[in-house]
CSV table of C-alpha atoms in Angstrom, one decimal:
chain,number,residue,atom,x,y,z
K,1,UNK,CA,-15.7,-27.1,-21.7
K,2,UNK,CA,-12.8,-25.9,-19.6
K,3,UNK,CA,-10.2,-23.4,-20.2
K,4,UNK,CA,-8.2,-23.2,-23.8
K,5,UNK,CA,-4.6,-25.5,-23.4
K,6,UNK,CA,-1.8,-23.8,-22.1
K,7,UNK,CA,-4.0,-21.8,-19.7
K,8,UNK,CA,-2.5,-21.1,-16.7
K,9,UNK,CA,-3.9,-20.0,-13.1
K,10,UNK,CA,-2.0,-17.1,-11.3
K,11,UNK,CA,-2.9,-17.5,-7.6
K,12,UNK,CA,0.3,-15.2,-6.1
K,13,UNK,CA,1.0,-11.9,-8.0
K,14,UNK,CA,3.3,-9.7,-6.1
K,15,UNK,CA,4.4,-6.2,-6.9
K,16,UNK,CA,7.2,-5.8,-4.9
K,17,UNK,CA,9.6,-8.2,-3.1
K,18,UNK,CA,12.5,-6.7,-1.5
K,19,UNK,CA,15.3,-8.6,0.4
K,20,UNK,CA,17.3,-6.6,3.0
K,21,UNK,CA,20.2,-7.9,4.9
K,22,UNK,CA,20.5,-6.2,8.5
K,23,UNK,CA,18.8,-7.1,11.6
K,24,UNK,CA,16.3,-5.6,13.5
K,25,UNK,CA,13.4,-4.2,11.7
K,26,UNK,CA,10.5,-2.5,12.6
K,27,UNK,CA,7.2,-1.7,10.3
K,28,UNK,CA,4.9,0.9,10.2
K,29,UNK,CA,1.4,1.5,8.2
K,30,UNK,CA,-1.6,3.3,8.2
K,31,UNK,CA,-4.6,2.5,10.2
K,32,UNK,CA,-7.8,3.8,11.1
K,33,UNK,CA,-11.5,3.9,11.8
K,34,UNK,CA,-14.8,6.4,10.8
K,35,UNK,CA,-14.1,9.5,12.2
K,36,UNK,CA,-10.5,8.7,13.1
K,37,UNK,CA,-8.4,7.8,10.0
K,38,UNK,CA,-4.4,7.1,9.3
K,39,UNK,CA,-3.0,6.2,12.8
K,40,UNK,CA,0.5,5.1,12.2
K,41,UNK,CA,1.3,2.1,14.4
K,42,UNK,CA,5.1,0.9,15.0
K,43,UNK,CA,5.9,-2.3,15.8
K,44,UNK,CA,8.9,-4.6,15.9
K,45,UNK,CA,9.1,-7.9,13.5
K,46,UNK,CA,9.9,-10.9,15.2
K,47,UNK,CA,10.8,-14.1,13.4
K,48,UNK,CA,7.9,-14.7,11.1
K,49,UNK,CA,5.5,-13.3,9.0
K,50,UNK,CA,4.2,-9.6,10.2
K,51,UNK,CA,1.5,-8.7,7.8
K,52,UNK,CA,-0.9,-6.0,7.0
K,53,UNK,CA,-4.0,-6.6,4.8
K,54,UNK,CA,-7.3,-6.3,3.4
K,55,UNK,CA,-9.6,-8.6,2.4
K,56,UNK,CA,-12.8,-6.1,2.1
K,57,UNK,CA,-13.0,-5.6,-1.5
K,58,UNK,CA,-11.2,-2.2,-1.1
K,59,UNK,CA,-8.6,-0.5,0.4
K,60,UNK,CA,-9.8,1.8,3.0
K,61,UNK,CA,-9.2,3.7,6.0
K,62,UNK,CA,-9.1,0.8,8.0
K,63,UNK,CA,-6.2,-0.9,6.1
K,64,UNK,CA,-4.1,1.5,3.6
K,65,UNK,CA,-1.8,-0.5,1.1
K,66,UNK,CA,1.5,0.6,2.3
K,67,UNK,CA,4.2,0.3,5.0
K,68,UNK,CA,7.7,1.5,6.1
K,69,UNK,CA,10.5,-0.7,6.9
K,70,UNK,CA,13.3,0.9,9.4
K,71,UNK,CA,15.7,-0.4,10.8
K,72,UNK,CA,16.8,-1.0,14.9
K,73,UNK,CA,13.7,0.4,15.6
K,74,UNK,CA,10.4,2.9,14.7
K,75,UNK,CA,11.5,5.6,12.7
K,76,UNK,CA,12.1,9.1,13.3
K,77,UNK,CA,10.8,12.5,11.9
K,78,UNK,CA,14.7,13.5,10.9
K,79,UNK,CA,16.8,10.5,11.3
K,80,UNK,CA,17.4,6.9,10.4
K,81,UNK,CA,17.0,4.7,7.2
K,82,UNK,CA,13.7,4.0,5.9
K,83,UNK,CA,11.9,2.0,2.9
K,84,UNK,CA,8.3,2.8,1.8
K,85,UNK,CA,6.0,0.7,0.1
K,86,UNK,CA,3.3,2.1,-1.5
K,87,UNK,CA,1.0,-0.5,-3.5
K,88,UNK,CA,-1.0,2.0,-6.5
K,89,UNK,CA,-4.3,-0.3,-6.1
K,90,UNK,CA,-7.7,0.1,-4.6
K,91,UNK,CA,-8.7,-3.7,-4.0
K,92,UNK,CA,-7.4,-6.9,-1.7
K,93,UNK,CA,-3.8,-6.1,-1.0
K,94,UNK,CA,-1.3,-7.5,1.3
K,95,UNK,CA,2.1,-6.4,2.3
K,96,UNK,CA,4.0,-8.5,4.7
K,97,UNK,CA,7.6,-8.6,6.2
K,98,UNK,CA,9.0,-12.0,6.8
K,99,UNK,CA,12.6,-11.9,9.1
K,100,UNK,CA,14.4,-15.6,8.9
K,101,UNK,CA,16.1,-16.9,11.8
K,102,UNK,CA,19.2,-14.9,10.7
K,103,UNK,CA,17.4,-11.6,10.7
K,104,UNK,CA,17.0,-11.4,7.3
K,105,UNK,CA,13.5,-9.9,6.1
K,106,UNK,CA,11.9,-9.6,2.8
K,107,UNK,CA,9.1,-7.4,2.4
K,108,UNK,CA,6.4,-8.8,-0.1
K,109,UNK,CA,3.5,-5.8,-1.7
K,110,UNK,CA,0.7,-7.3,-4.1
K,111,UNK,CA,-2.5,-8.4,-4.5
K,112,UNK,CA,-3.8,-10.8,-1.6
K,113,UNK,CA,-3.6,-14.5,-2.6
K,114,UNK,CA,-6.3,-15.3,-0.3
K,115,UNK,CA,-8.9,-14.1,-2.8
K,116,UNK,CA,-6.8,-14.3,-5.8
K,117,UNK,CA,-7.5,-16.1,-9.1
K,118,UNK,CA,-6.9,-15.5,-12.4
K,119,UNK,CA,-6.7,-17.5,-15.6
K,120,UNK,CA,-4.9,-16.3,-17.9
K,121,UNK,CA,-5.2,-18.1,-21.6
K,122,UNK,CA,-2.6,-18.2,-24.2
K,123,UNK,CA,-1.4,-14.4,-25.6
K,124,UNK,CA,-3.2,-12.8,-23.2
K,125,UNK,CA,-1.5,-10.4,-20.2
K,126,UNK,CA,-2.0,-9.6,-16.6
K,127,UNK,CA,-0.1,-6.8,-15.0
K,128,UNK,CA,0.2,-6.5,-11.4
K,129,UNK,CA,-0.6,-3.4,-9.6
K,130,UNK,CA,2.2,-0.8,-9.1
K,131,UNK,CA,4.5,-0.5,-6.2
K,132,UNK,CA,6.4,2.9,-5.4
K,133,UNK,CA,9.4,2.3,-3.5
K,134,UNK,CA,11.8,4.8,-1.8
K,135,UNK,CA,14.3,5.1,0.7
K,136,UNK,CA,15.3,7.5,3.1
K,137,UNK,CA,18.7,8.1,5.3
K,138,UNK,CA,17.4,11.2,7.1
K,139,UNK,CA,14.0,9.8,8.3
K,140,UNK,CA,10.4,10.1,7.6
K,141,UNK,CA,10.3,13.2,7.2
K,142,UNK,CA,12.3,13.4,3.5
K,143,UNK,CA,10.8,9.9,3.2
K,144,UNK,CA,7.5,11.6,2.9
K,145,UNK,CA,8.0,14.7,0.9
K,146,UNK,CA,9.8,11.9,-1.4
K,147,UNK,CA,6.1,10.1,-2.0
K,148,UNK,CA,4.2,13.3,-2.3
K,149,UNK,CA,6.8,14.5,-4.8
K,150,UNK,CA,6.1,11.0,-6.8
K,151,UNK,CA,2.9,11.1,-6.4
K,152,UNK,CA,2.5,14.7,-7.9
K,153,UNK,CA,5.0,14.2,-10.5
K,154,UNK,CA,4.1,10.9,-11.8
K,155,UNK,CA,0.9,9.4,-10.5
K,156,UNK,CA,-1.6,12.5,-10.3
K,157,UNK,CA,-2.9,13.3,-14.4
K,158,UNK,CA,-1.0,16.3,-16.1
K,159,UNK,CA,-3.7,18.2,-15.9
K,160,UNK,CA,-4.1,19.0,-12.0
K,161,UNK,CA,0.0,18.4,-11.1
K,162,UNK,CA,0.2,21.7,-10.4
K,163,UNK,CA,-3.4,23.0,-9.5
K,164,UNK,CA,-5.6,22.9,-6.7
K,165,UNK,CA,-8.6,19.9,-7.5
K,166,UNK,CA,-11.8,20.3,-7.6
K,167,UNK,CA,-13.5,19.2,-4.0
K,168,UNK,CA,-16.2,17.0,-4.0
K,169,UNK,CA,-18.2,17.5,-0.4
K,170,UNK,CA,-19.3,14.4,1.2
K,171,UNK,CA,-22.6,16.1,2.7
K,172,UNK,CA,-24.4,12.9,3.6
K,173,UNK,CA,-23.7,11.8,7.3
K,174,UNK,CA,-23.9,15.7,8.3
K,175,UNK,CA,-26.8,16.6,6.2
K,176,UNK,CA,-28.6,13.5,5.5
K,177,UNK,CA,-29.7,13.8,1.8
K,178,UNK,CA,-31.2,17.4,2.8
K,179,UNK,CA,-28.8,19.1,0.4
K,180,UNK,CA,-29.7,22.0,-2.3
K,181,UNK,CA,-28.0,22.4,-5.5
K,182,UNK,CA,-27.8,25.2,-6.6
């Protein structure tokens, strides 16, 4: 048989949708390569969809769930308004900025609908992935120490807030498998 009655198919689950009201915005995210990870790239969104996303399986260096929105052009180090994004998942995302002819934009973070599918049956729950938000006046610099503050304060376990972690030493590509333990 199929599903139970009253089951439903979520196909779209966002985790953020932000409307903002100026014009001319510009978005910035992480990418990257082996070897040469997080390259922030800039650009301006026209009217349309600008979008970045991953369809992998994971997030990764290549695609990092997270962007910046600043307005009247890329942002600075100490000055101008900025808006991060910063979806708290590890599989499909996408987060994409769509400006109307007026200039508007909205800024939709979740999980990517091209791979999506869930049913979910009668008293049962699905929760979307976190989205931090935050905002800075003064640039990305405070912007930043903003997310690692967060991050620290509310998304790393009590028990290393304030600690250095434990490293664990990828040895592979430079060692190939000729490691000791001691």
């Amino acid at each position: 048989g199929g599903p139970p009655p009253g089951t439903i198919r979520l196909e779209r689950l966002s985790s953020a949708m932000v409307d903002f009201h100026t014009a001319s915005h510009w978005v910035t995210h992480l990418s990257g390569s082996w070897a040469a990870e997080r390259h922030v790239v800039s650009r301006r969104c026209a009217e349309g969809t600008t979008a970045v996303e991953s369809n992998r399986g994971t997030s990764s260096h290549q695609h990092n769930p997270f962007l910046v929105l600043s307005e009247g052009g890329a942002p600075a180090e100490d000055h101008g308004r900025c808006f991060a994004f910063c979806l708290v998942y590890s599989g499909n995302f996408r987060a994409a900025v769509d400006v109307t002819e007026s200039g508007r934009a909205r800024v939709n973070v979740g999980v990517n609908p091209m791979t999506f599918s869930w049913c979910l049956e009668p008293g049962h729950a699905f929760e979307s992935p976190e989205c931090v938000l935050a905002v800075s006046d003064a640039g990305m610099g405070p912007l930043s120490a903003t997310l690692h503050a967060i991050m620290r304060e509310r998304l790393l376990p009590p028990q290393w807030r304030h600690h250095v972690c434990p490293v664990l030493i990828n040895t592979w590509e430079a060692m190939y498998f000729d490691v000791a333990h001691a």
